[in-house]
Short mmCIF file of C-alpha atoms and ligand atoms in Angstrom, two decimals:
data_model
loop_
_atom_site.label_atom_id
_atom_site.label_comp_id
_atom_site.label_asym_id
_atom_site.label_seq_id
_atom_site.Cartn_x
_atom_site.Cartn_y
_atom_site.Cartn_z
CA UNK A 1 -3.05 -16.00 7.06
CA UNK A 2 -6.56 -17.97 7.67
CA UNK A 3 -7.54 -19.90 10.38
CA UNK A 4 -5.47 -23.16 9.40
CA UNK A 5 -2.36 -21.82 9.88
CA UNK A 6 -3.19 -20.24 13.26
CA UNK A 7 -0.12 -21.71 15.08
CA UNK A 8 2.20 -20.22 12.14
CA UNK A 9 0.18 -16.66 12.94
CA UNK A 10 0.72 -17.18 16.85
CA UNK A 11 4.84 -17.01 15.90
CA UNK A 12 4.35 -14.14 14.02
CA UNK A 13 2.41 -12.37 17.01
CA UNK A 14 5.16 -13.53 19.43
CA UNK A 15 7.87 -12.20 17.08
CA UNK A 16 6.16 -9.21 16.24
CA UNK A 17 5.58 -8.54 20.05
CA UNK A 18 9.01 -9.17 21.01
CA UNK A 19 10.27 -7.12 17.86
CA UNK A 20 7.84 -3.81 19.45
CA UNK A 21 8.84 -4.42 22.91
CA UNK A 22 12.93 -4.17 21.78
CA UNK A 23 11.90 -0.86 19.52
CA UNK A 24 10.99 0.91 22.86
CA UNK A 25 13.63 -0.64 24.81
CA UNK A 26 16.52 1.57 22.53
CA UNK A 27 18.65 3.65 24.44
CA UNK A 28 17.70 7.43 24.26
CA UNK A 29 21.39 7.84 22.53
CA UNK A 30 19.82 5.37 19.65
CA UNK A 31 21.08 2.19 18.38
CA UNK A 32 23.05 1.22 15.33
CA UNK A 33 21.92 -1.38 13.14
CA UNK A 34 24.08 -2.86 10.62
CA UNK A 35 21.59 -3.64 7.22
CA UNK A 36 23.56 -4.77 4.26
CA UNK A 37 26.63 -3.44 3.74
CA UNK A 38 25.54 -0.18 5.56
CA UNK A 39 24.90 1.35 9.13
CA UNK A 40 21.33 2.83 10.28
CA UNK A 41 20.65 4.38 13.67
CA UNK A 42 17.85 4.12 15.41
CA UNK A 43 16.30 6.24 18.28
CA UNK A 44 13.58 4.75 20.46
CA UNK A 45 10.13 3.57 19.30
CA UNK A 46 11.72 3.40 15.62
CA UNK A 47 11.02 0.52 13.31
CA UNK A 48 14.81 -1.06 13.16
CA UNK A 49 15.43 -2.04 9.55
CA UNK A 50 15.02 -5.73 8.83
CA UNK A 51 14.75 -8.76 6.39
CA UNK A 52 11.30 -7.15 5.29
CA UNK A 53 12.53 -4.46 3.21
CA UNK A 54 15.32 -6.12 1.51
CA UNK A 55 13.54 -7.99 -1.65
CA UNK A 56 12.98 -4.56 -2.13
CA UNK A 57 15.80 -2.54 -1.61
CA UNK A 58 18.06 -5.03 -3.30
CA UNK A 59 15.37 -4.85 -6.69
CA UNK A 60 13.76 -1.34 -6.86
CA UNK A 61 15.41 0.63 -9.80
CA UNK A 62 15.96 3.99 -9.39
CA UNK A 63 17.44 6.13 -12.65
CA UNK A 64 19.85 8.96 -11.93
CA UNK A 65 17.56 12.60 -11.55
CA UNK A 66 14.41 10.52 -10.43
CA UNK A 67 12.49 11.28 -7.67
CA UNK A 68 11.59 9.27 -5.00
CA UNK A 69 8.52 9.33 -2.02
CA UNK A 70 9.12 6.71 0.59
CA UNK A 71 5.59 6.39 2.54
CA UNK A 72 6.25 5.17 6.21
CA UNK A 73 10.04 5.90 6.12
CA UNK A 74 10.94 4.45 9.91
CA UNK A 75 14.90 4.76 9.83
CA UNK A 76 14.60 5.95 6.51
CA UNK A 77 16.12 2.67 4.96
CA UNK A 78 14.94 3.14 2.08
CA UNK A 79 14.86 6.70 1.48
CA UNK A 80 18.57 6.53 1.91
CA UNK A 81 18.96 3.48 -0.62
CA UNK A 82 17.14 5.84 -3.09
CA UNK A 83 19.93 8.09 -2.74
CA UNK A 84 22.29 5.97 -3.15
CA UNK A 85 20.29 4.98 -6.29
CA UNK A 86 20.81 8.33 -7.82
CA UNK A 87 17.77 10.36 -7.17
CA UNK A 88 18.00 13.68 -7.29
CA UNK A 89 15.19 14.41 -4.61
CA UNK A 90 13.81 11.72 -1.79
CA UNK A 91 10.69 12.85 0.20
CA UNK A 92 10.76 10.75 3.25
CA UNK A 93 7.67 10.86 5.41
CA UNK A 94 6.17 8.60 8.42
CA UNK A 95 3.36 9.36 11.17
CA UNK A 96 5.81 8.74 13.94
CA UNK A 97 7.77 11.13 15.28
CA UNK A 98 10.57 8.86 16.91
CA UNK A 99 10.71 7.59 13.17
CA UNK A 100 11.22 11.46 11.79
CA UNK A 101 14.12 12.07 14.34
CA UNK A 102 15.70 8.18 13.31
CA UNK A 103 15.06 9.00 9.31
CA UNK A 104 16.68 12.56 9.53
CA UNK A 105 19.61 11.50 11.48
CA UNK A 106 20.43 8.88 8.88
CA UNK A 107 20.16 11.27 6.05
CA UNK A 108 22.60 13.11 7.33
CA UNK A 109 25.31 10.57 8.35
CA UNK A 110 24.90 9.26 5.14
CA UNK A 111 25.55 12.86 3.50
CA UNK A 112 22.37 12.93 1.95
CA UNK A 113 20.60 15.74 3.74
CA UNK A 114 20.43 18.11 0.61
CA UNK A 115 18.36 15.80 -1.15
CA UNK A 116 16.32 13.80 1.26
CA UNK A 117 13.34 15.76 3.02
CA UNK A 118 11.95 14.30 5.93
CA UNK A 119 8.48 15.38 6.92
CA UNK A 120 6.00 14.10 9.78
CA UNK A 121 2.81 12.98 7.71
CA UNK A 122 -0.34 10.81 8.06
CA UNK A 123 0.68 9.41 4.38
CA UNK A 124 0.03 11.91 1.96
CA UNK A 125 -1.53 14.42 4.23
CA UNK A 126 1.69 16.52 4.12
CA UNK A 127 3.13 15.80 0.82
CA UNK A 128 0.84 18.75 -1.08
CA UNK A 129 0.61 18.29 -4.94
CA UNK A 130 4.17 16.86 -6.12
CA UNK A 131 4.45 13.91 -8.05
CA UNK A 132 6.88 11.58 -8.41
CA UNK A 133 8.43 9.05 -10.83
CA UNK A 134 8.67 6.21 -7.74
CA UNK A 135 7.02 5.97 -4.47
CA UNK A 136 8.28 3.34 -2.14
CA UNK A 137 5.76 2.09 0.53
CA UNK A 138 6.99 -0.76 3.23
CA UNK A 139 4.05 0.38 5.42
CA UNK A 140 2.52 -2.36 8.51
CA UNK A 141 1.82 -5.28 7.47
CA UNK A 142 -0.77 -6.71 9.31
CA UNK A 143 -4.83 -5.94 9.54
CA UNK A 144 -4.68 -6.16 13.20
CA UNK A 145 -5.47 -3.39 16.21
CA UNK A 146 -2.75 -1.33 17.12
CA UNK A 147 -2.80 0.81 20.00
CA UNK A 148 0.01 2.63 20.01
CA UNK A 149 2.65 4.45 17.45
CA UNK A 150 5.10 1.25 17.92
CA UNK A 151 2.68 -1.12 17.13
CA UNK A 152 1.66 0.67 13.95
CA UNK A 153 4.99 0.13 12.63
CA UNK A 154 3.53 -3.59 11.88
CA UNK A 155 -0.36 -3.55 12.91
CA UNK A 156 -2.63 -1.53 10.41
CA UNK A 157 -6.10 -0.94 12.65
CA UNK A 158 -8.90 -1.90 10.19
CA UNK A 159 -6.22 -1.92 7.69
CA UNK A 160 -6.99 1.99 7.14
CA UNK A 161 -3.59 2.93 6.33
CA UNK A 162 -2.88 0.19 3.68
CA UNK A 163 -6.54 1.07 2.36
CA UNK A 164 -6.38 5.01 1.66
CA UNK A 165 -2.53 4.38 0.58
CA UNK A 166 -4.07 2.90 -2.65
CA UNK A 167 -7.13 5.17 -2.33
CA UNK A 168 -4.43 8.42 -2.46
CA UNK A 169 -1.20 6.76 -4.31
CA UNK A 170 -2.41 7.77 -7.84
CA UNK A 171 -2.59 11.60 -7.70
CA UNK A 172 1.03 11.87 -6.15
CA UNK A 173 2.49 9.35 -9.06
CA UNK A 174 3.90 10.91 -12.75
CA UNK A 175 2.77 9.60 -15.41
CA UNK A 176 4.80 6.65 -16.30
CA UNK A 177 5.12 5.99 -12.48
CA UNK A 178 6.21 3.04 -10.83
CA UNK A 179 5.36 1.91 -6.86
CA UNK A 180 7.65 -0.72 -4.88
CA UNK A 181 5.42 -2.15 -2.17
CA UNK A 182 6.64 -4.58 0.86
CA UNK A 183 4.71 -7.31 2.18
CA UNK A 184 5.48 -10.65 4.09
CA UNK A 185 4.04 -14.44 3.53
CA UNK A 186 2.07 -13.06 6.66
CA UNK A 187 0.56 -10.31 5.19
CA UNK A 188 -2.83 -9.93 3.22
CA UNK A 189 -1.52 -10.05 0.42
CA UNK A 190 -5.06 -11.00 -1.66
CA UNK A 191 -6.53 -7.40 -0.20
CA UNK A 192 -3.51 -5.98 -1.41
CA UNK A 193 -3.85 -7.37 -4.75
CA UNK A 194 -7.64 -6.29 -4.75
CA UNK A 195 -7.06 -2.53 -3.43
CA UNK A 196 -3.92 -2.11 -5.94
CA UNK A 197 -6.67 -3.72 -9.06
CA UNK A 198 -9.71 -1.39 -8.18
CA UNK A 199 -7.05 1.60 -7.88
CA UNK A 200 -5.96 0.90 -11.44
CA UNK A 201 -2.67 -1.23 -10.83
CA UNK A 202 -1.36 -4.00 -12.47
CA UNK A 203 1.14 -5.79 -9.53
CA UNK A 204 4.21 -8.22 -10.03
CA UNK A 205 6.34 -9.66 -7.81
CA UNK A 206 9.62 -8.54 -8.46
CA UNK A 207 11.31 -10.50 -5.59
CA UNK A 208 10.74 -12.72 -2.80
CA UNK A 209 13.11 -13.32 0.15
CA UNK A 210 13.71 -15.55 3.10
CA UNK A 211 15.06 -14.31 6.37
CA UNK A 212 17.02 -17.89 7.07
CA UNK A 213 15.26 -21.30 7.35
CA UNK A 214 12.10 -19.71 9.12
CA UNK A 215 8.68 -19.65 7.16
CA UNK A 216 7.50 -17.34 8.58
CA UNK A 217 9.82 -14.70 7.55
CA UNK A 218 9.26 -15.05 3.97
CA UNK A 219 9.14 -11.15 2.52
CA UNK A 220 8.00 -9.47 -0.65
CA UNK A 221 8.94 -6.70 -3.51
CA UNK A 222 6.09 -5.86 -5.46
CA UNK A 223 6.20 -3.80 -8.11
CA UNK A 224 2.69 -1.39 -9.36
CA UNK A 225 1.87 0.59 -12.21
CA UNK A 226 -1.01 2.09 -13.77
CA UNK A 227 -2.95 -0.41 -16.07
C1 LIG B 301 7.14 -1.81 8.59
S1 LIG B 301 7.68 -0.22 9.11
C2 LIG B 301 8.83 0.11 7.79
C3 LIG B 301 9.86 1.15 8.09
C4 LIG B 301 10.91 1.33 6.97
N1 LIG B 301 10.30 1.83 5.75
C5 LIG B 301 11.63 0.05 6.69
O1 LIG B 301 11.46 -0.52 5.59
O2 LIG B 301 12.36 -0.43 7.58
C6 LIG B 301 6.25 0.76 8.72
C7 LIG B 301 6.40 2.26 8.95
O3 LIG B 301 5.18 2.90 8.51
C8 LIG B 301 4.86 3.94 9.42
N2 LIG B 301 3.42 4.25 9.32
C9 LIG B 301 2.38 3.53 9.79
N3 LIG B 301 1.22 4.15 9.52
C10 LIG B 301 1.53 5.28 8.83
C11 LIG B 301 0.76 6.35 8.27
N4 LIG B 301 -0.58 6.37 8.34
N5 LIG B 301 1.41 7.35 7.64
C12 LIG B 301 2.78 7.36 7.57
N6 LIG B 301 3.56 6.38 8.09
C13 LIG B 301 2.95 5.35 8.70
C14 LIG B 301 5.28 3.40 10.77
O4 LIG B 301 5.43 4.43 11.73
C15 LIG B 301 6.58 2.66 10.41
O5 LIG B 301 7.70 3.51 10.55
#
């Protein structure tokens, strides 16, 4: 967002805010959240699933046997949709720890804890030399200061994380690879655009999605492969 739609960007702080404060508020016995025709739990200072991943989740094509590295798993919405998909192995992995004990929990109460690994990791940092034929990516949206692990579910400090995502993505990608990347109307999109293009991307938008009559909740699917 630029300057002229500052008042639109002041509802998306307030929202965001409110959205961090409720993620610590979650009882310590977790929360469910009901996200399509499925049920997530949450424990506290975990992402909740939302609006934001579902242009995505609803698009991304996953073929039987493929496998599948979800980068900044939070619940592990994704992950698990992946399985559900099909694939025959889902690396899950996220920096936050409340996210790892959310993410495993749902693996296994959706009976997919034989194929889904979850694994604390600063992005790749943990993932070693595999490649895979998708990665999945809903990471923070915003290039804004976060201080702590809750905020960087939706804050990206300097926008590091985004920026050494598309610096790292290529090495842990097969050949033939695809990427499904989630952003919001919000969101930076142009610097995405510009770090996918100098990391040797081509991006389309596979599907756009409004969270009811709000414009600010206008979300993305994006889908990347190497030009
Ligand atoms: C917008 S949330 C999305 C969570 C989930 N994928 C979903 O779609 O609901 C972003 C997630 O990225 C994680 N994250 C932020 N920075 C990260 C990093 N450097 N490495 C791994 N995960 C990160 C956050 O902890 C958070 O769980």
């Amino acid at each position: 967002m630029n300057a002229l739609n500052s008042v639109l960007e002041a509802r998306v702080d307030l929202w965001q805010k409110a959205r961090q404060k409720a993620f610590k508020a979650i009882p310590d016995s977790g929360k469910r959240i009901k996200y399509l025709d499925k049920e997530f739990l949450v424990y506290p200072n975990t992402f909740w699933p939302f609006a934001d991943s579902q242009p995505l989740v609803k698009n991304f094509k996953v073929k039987p046997g493929e496998s599948v590295l979800d980068v900044g798993t939070g619940s592990g919405v994704i992950a698990v949709f992946s399985c559900y998909s099909g694939a025959s192995r889902v690396v899950a992995v996220d920096i936050n720890p409340a996210a790892i004990k959310s993410a495993k929990h749902n693996a296994k109460m959706h009976g997919f804890d034989d194929i889904m690994t979850v694994k604390k990791s600063n992005l790749f940092q943990r993932v070693g030399s595999e490649q895979f034929d998708v990665i999945t990516a809903n990471l923070p949206f915003r290039h804004k200061d976060a201080h702590d692990v809750v905020a960087c579910s939706q804050w990206d400090t300097n926008f590091k994380t985004n920026t050494r995502f598309f610096e790292q993505v290529d090495k842990h990608l097969k050949p033939g690879g695809r990427i499904y990347f989630s952003q919001a109307v919000f969101g930076p999109i142009k610097e995405i655009r510009a770090l996918a293009k100098a990391a040797g991307f081509s991006m389309r938008t596979l599907a756009t999605e409004s969270a009811g009559d709000d414009d600010t909740k206008t979300f993305y699917a994006f889908v990347l492969k190497r030009k």
